[in-house]
Coordinates of C-alpha atoms and ligand atoms in Angstrom, one line a residue:
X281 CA -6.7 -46.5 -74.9
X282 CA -8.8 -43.9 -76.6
X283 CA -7.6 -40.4 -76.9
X284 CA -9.9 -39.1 -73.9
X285 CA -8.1 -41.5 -71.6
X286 CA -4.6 -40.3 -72.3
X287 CA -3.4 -39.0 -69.6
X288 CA -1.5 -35.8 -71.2
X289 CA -2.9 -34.4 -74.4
X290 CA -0.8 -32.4 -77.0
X291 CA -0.8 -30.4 -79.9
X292 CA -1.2 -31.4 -83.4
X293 CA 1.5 -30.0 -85.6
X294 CA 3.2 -30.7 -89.2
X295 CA 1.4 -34.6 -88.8
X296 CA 2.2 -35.5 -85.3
X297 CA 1.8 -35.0 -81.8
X298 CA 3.9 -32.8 -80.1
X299 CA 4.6 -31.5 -76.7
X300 CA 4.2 -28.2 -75.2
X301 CA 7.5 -25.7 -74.2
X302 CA 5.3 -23.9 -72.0
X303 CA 5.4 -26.4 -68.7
X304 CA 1.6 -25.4 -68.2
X305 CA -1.7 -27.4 -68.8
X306 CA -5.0 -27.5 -67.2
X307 CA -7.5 -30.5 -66.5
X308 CA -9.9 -32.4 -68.2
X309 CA -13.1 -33.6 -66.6
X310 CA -15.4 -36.0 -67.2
X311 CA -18.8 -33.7 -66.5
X312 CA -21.1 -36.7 -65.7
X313 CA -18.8 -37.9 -63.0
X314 CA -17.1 -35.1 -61.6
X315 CA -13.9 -36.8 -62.1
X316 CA -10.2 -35.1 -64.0
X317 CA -9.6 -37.4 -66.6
X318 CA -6.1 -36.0 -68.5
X319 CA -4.5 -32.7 -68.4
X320 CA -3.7 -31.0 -71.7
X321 CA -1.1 -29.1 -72.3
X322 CA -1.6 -25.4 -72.9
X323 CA 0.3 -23.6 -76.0
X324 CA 3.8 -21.0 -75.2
X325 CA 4.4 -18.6 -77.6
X326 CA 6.4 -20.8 -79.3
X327 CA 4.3 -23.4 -80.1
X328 CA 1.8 -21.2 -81.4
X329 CA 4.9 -20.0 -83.5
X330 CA 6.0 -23.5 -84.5
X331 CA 2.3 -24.4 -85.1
X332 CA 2.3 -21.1 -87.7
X333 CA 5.6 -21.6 -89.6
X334 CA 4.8 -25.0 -90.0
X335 CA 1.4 -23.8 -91.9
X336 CA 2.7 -21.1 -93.7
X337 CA 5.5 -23.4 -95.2
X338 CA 2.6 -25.7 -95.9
X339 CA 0.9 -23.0 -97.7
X340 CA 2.5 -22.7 -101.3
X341 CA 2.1 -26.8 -102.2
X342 CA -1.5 -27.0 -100.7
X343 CA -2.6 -23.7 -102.8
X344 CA -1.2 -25.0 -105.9
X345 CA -2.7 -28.3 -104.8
X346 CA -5.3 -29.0 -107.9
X347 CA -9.2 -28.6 -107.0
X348 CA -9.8 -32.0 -107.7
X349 CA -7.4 -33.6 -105.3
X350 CA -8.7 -31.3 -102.7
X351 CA -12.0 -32.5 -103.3
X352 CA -10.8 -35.9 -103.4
X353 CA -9.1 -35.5 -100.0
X354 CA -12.3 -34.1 -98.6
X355 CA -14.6 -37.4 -99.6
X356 CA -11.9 -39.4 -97.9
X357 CA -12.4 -37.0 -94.9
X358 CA -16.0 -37.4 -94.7
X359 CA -15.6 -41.3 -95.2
X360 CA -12.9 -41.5 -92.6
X361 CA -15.5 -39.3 -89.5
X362 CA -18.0 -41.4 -91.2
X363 CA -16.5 -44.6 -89.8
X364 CA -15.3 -43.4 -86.9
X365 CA -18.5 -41.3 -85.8
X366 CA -19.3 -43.8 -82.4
X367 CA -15.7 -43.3 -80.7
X368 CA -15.4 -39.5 -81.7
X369 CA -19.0 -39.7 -80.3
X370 CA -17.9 -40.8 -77.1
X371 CA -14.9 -38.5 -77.1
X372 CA -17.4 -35.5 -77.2
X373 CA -19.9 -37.2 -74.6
X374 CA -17.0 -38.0 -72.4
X375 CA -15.3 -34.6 -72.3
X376 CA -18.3 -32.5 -72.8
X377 CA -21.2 -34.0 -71.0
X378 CA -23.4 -34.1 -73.7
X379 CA -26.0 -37.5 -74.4
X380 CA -24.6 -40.2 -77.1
X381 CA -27.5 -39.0 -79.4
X382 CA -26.5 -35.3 -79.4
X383 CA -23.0 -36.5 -79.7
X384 CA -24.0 -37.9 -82.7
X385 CA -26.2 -35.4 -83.7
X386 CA -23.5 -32.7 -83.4
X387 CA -21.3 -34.9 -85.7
X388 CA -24.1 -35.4 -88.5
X389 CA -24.0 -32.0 -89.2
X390 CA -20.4 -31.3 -88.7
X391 CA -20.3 -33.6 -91.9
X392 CA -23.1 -31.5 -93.4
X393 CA -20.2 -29.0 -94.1
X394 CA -17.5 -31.5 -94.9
X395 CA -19.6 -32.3 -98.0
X396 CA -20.4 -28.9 -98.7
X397 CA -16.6 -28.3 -99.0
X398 CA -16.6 -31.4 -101.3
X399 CA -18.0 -29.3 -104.3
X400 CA -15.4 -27.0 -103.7
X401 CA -14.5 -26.6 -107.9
X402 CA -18.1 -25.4 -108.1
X403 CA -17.9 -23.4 -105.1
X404 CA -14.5 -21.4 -106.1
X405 CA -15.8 -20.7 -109.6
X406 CA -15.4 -17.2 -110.4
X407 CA -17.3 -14.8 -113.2
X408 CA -15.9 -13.9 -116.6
X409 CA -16.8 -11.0 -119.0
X410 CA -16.0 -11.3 -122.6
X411 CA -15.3 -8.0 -124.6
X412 CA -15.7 -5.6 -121.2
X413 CA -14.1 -3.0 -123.7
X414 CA -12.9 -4.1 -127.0
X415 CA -10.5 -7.2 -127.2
X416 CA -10.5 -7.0 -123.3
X417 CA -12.2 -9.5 -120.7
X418 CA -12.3 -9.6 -117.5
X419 CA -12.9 -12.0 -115.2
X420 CA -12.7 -12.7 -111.2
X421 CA -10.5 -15.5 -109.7
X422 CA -11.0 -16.4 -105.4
X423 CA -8.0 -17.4 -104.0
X424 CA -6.7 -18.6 -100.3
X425 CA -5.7 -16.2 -97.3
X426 CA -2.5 -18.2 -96.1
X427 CA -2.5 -19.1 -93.3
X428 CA -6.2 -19.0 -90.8
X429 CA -7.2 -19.5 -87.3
X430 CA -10.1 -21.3 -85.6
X431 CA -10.6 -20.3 -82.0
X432 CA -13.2 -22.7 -80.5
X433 CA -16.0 -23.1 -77.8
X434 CA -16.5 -26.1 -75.7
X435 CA -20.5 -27.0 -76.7
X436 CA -19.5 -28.0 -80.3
X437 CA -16.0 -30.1 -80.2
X438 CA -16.5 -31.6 -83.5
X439 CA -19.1 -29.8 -85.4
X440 CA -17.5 -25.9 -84.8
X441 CA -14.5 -26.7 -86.0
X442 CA -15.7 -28.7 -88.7
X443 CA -17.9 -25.5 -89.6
X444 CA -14.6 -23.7 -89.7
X445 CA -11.4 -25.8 -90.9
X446 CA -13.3 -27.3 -93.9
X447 CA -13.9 -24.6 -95.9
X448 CA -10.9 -22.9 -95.2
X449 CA -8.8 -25.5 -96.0
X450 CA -10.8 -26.6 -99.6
X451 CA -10.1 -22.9 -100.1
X452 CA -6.4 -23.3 -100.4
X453 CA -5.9 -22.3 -97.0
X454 CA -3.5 -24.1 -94.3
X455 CA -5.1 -23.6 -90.9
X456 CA -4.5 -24.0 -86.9
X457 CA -6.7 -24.9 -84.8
X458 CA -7.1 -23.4 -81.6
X459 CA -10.0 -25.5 -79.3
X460 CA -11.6 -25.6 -76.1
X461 CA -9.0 -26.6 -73.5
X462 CA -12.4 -28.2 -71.6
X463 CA -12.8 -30.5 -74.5
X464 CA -9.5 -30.9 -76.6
X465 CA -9.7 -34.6 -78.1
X466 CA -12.3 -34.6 -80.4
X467 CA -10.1 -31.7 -82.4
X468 CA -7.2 -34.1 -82.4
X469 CA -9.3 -37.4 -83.9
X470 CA -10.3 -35.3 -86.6
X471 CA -7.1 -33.6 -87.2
X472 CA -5.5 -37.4 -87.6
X473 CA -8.5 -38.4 -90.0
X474 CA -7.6 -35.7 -91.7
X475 CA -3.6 -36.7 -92.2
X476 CA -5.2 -40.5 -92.9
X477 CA -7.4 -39.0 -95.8
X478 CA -4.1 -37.3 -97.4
X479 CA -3.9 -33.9 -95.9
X480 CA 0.0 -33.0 -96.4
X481 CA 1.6 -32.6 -93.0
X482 CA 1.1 -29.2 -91.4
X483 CA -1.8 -28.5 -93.6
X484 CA -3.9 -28.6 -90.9
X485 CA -2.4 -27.8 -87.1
X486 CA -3.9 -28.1 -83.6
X487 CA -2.4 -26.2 -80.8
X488 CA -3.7 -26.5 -77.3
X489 CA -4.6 -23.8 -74.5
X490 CA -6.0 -20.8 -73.2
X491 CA -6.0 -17.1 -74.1
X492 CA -1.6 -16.8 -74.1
X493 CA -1.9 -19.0 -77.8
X494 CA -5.2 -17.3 -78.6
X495 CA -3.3 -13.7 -78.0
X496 CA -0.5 -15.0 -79.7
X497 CA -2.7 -15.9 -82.7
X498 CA -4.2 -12.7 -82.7
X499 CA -0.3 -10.6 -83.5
X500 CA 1.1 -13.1 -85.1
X501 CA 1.7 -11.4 -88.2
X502 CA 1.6 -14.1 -90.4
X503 CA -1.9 -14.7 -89.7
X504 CA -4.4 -13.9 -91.8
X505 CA -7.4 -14.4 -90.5
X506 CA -9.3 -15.5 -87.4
X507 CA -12.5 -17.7 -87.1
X508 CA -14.1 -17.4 -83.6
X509 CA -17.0 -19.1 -81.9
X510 CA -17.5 -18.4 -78.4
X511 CA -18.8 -15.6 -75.8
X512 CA -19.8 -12.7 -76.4
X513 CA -17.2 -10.6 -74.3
X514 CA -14.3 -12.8 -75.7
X515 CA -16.0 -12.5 -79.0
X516 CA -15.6 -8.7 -79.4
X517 CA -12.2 -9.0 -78.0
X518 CA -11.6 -11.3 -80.2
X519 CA -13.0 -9.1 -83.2
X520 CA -11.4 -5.5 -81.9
X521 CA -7.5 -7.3 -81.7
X522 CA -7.8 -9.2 -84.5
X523 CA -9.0 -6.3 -86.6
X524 CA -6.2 -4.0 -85.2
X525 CA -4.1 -6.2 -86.5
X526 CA -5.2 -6.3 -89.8
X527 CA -6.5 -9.3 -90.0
X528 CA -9.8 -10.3 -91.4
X529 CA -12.0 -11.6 -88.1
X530 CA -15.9 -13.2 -88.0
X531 CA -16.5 -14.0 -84.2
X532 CA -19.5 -15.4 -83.4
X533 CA -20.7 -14.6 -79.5
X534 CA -23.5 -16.0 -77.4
X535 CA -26.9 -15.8 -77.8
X536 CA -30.7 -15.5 -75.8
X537 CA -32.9 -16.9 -78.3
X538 CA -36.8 -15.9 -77.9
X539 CA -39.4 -18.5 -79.0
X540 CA -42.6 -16.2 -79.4
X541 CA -45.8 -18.4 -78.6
X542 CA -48.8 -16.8 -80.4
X543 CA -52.3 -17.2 -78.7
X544 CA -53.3 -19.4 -82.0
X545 CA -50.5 -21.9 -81.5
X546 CA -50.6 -25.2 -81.1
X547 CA -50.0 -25.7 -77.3
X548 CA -48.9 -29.3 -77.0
X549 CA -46.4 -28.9 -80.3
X550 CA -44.5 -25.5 -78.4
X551 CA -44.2 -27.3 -75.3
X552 CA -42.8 -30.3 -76.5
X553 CA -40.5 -27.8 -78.9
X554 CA -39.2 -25.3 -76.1
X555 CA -38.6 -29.0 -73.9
X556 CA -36.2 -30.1 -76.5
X557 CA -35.0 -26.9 -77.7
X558 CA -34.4 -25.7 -74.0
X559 CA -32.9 -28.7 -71.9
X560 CA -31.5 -30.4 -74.6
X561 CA -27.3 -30.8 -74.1
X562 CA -28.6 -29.1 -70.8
X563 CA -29.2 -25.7 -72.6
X564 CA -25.8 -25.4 -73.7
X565 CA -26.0 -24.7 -76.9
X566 CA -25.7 -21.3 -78.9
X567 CA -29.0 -21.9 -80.6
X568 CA -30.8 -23.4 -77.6
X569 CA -34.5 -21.8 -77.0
X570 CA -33.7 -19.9 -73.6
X571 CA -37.2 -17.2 -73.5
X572 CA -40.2 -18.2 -74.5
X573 CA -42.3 -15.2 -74.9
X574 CA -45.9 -16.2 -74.2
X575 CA -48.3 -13.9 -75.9
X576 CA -51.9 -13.2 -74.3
X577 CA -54.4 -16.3 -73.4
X578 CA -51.6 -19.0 -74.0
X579 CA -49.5 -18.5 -71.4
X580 CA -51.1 -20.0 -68.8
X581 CA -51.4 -23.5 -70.5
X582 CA -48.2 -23.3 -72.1
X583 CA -46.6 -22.9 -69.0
X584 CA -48.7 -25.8 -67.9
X585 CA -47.7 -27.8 -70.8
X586 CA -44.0 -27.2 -69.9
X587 CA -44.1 -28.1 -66.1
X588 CA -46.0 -30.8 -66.8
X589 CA -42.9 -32.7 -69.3
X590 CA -40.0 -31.6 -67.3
X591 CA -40.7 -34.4 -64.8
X592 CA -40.2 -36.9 -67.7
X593 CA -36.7 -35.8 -68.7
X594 CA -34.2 -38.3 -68.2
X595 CA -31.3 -37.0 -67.0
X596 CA -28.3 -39.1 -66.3
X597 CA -24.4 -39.6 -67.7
X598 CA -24.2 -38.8 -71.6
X599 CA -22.7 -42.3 -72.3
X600 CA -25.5 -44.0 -70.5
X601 CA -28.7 -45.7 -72.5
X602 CA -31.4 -44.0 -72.2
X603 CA -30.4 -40.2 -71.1
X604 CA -31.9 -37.6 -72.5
X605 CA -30.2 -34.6 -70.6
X606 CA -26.5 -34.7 -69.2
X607 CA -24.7 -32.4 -67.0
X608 CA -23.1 -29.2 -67.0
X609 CA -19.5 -28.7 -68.7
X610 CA -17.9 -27.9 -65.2
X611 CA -18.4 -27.5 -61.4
X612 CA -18.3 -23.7 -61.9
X613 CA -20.7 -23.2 -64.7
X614 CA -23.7 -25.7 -62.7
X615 CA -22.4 -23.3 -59.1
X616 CA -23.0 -20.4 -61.5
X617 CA -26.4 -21.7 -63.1
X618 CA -27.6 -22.4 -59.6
X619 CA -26.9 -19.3 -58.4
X620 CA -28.8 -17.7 -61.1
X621 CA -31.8 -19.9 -59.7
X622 CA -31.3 -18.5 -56.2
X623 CA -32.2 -15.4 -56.9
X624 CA -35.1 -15.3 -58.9
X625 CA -38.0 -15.2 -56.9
X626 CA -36.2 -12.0 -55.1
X627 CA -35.9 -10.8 -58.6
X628 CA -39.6 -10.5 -59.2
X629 CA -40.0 -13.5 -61.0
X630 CA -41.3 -17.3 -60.4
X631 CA -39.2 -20.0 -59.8
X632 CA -42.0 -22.8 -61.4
X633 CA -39.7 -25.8 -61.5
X634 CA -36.6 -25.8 -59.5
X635 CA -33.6 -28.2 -61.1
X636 CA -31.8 -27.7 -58.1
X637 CA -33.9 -30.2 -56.4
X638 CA -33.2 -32.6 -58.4
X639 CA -29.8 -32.2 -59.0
X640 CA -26.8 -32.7 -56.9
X641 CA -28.6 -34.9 -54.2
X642 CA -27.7 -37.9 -55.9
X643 CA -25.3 -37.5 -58.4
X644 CA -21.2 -37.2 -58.5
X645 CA -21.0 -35.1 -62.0
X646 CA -22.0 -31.5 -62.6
X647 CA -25.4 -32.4 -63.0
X648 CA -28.7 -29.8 -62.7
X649 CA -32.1 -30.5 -63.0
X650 CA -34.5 -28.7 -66.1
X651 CA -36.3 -25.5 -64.1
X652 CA -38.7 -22.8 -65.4
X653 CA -39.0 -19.2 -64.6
X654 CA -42.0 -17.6 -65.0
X655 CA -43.2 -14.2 -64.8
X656 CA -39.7 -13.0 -66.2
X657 CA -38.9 -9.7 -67.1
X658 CA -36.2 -7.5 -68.6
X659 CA -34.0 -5.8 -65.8
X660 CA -33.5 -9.1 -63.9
X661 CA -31.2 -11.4 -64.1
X662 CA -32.5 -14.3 -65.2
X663 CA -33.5 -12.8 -68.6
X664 CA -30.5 -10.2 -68.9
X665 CA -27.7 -13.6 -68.4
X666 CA -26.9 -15.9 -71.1
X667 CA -27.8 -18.6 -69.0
X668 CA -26.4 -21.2 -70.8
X669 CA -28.1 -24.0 -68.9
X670 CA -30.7 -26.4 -68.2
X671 CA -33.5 -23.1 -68.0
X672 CA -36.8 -21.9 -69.6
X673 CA -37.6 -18.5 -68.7
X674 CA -41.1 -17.3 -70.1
X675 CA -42.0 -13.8 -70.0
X676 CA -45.6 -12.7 -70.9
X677 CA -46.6 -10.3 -73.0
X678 CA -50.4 -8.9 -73.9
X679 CA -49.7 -8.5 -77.8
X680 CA -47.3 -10.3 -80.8
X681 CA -46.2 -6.1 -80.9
X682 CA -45.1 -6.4 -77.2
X683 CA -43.4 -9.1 -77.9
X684 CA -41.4 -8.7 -81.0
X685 CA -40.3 -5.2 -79.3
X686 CA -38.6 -7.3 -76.2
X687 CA -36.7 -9.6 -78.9
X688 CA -35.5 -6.6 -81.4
X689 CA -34.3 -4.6 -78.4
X690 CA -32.4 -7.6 -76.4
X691 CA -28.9 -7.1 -77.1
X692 CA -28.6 -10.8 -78.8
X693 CA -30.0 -11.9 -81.9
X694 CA -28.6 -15.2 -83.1
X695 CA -31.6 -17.2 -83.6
X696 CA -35.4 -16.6 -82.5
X697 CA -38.3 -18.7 -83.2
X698 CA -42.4 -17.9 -83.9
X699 CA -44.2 -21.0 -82.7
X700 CA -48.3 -20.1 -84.7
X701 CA -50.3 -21.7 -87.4
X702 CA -51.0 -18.1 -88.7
X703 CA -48.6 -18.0 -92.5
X704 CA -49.3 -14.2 -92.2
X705 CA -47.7 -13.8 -88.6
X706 CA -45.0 -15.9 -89.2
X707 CA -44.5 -14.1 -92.3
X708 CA -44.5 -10.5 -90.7
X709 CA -42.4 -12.2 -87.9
X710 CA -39.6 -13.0 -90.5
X711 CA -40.0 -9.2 -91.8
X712 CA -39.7 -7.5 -88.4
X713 CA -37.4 -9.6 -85.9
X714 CA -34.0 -8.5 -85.6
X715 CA -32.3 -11.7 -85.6
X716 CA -29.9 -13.7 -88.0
X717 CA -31.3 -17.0 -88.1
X718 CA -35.5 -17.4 -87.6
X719 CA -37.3 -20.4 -87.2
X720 CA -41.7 -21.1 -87.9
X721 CA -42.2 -23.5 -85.6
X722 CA -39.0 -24.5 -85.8
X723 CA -37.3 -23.9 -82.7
X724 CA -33.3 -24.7 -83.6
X725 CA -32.9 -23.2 -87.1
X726 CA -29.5 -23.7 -87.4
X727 CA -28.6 -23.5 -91.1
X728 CA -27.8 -26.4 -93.5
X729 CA -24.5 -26.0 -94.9
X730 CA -25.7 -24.4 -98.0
X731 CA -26.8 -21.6 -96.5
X732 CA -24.6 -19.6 -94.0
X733 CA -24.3 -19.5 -89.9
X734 CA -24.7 -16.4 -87.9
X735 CA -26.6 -13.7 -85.7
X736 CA -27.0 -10.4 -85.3
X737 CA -25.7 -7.7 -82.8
X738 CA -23.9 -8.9 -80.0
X739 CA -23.7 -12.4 -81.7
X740 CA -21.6 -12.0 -84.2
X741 CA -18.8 -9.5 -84.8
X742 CA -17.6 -9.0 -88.6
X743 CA -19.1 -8.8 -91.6
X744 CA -19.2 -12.4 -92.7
X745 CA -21.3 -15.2 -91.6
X746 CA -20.1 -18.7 -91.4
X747 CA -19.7 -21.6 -93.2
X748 CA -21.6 -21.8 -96.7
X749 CA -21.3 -19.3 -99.1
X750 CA -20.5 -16.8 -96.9
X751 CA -17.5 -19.0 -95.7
X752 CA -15.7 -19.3 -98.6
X753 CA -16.4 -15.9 -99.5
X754 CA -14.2 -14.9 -95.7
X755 CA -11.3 -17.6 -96.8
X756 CA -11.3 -16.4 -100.2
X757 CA -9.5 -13.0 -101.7
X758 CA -11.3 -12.1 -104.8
X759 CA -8.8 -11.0 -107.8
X760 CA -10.4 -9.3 -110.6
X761 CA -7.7 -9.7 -114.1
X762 CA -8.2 -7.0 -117.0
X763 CA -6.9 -9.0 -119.9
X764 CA -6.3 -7.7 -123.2
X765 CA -3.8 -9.8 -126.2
X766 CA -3.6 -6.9 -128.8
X767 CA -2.2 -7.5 -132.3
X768 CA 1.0 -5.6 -131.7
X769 CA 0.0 -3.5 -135.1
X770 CA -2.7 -1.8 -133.3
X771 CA -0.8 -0.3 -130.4
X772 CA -0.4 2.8 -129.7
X773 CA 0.6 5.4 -126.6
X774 CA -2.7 6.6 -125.3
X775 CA -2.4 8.8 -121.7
X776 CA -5.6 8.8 -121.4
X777 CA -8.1 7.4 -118.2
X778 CA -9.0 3.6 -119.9
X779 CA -12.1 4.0 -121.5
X780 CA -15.3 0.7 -121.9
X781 CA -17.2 2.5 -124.8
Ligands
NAD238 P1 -15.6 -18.9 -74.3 O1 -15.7 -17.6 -74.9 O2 -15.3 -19.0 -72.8 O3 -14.4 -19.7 -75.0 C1 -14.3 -19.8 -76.4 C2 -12.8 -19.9 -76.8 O4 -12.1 -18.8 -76.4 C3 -12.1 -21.1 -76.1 O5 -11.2 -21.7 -77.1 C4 -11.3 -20.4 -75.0 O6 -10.1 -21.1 -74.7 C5 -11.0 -19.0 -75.6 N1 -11.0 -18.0 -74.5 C6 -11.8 -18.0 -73.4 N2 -11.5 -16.8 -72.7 C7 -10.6 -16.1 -73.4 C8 -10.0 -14.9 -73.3 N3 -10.2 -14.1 -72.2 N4 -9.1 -14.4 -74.2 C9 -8.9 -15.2 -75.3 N5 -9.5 -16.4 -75.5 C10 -10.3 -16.9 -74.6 O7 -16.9 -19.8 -74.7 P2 -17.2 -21.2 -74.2 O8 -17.6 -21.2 -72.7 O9 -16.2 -22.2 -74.6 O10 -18.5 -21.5 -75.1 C11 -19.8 -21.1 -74.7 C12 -20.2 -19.8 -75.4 O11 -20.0 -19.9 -76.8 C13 -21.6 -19.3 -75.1 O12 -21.6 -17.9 -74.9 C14 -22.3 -19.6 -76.4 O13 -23.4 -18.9 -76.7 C15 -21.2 -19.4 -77.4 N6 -21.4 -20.0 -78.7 C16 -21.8 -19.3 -79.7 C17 -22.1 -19.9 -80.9 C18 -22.5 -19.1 -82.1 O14 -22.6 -19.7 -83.2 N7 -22.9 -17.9 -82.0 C19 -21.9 -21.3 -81.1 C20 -21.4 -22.0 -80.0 C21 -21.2 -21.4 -78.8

């Protein structure tokens, strides 16, 4: 029986399952059919607790763990997700709705920052300064938090934790895991690959549940710091708390991410761009294209271009061949999505392509068709809502100035896209947009894992981007030593402010 089949799903603490003290859980669907699968178990106090002491008594042996068996353990890690990529595949597809491929795809670069972590004795090397003042060097050293959080989202259950637990724990770091309670297996898989690859017990901890063990991970005072990916209102709770309680916090909230079509564009190349960059995992994804902002004469055919493919996505269960699109996470978030779709010709704007039709009429799961809203505009919904579904909305604009003034003053600014074959627009594009990840005619640019992860404004919250360099740089504290070994002849009392010269 695979883990998404069990019918009660626990925590993961000091190497082994364990049950919840709390007596409450919630259920686990199975998106494409509309059917509860298992009920997982959500985190008391108390297990968050246990989950913490076990990782702080972790914490002295796995930061004086050498940088080489780290390292080791990490390759192991990587082989081990390697092998197992089809059934933690079908975990994610099963829970989370999403298509085998993307499944799949989500995992590829989850590893991306598994082997990043791998060169982790490069990566922790610090800087050293013969003779700062005579006899005396000086020289930085990075070391671990203690104990760190990851608070998770549903849309990633493999790759966001991945982008988190990784880095913290090649840092030196022990680390509990707080996931999606819509999509808690794939956390578990990985957290058991983990133990196989020769993680120490209680190294690495999963705990189950909703915002009682995230608010219990936010005091707990032996803490140190909190990873968060998720909305934006939770985010900056999640950033403001944390923070209070002095502890170092990078929350990472939602996104509407602008793909700005210049007249000079290649037509055919945006639309089949904004198709897979919008519908694809049904628009649920952080960096998904959600606005295209059409500027002057191409509008009109783009739009074309667009309702023209949307016939020809196959939409259908995750796990079956051939799907291209899934369904929505949950019952709530399609009702919600729908709703959204309801009211936008009343809005102002043009319901183009209605997914509705297509939708529920013959399907059991939490499925909705692609749509496209045209003639959007700030002030209505439809462009105001992360969306977070299977939706295009294009709003037109008479000038690349117009344009880039709607993106820079939308509250969001996790990624944006210029879709031209102009290198001087792009190039003025990358200058001026307020946003922290920008694609040329790219319309996904998520970061590889040697670079950093994270938007602007209301999309991130903290000063720290993650993953990459700027990862290790938020599980690391830098230590700077002054180091002087004077031949005893030479000393003498000197009251003095230290002097370099
Ligand atoms: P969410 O904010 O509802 O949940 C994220 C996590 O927070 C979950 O673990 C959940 O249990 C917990 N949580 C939810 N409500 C809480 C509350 N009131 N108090 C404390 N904890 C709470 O997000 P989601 O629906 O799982 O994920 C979708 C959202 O995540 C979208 O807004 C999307 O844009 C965003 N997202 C952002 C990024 C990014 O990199 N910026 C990446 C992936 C997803």
């Amino acid at each position: 029986m695979s883990i998404a089949q069990a019918l009660l799903i626990n925590h993961w603490i000091a190497g082994e399952a364990v049950e919840s003290a709390s007596g409450r859980s919630g259920p686990v669907w199975n998106p494409a059919t509309g059917q509860q699968i298992a009920e997982v178990n959500f985190a008391a106090v108390e297990d968050v607790d246990h989950a913490v002491t076990v990782a702080k008594a972790a914490f002295p042996a796995w930061r004086a763990t050498s940088l080489s068996r780290r390292s080791e353990i990490l390759f192991k890690f990587r082989g081990l997700i390697d092998q197992n990529r089809e059934r933690l595949a079908e975990i994610i597809s099963t829970e989370n709705g999403k298509t085998l491929a993307d499944a799949r795809g989500e995992l590829a670069r989850g590893l991306e920052n598994v082997e990043f972590a791998c060169g982790i004795p490069s990566l922790l090397k610090g800087g050293y300064s013969e003779q700062s003042s005579t006899g005396v060097d000086v020289y930085q050293i990075r070391q671990p938090l203690g104990v760190v959080a990851g608070i998770t989202p549903f849309n990633f259950p493999a790759m966001v934790p991945l982008w988190m637990l990784t880095n913290a724990l090649a840092c030196g770091n022990t680390f509990v895991l707080k996931p999606s309670e819509k999509v808690p297996s794939a956390s578990l898989l990985l957290a058991d690959l983990a133990q196989q690859a020769g993680l120490p017990n209680g190294v690495l901890n999963v705990v189950q549940g909703d915002r009682i063990a995230v608010d219990r991970l936010l005091a707990h005072p032996d803490v140190k710091a909190i990873s968060f990916v998720g909305s934006t209102p939770v985010a900056r709770y999640i950033y403001e708390t944390g923070t209070r309680n002095g502890k170092r916090v990078q929350a990472l909230g939602g996104a509407k991410n602008h793909m700005l079509v210049l007249p000079d564009a290649d037509v055919e190349a945006a639309a089949d761009a904004a198709i897979s960059a919008g519908y694809g995992a049904a628009g649920q994804r952080c960096m998904a294209i959600s606005v295209i902002v059409a500027v002057g004469a191409v509008a009109d055919p783009l739009v074309e271009a667009i309702r023209k493919r949307i016939p020809k996505i196959k939409i259908g269960p995750g796990l079956e061949a051939g799907s291209e699109m899934g369904p929505l996470v949950t019952r709530e978030q399609r009702d919600r999505v729908a709703g959204i779709l309801g009211g936008v010709n009343s809005e102002g704007a043009t319901l183009a392509v209605d997914g509705r039709d297509e939708a529920a009429a013959s399907r059991e799961g939490f499925f909705l068709g692609a749509s496209l809203v045209d003639n959007a505009a700030p002030g209505m919904r439809c462009y105001d809502e992360e969306i977070f579904g299977p939706v295009l909305t294009v709003v037109r604009t008479r000038t690349y100035a117009e344009g880039l003034k709607l993106i820079n003053e939308n509250p969001y600014g996790n990624g944006t896209a210029i879709f031209t074959q102009n290198g001087g627009a792009a190039r003025q594009f990358q200058f001026d947009v307020e946003a922290g990840m920008v694609g040329i005619n790219v319309p996904i640019p998520v970061p590889v894992s040697y670079y950093s992860f994270g938007g602007w404004k209301s999309s991130l919250f903290g000063d720290l981007h993650m993953y990459g360099p700027e990862g290790i740089q938020f599980y690391t504290r830098s230590k700077i030593v002054t180091s002087r070994w004077p031949d005893p002849g030479t000393s003498k009392v000197d009251l003095g402010f230290p002097q370099v010269r």
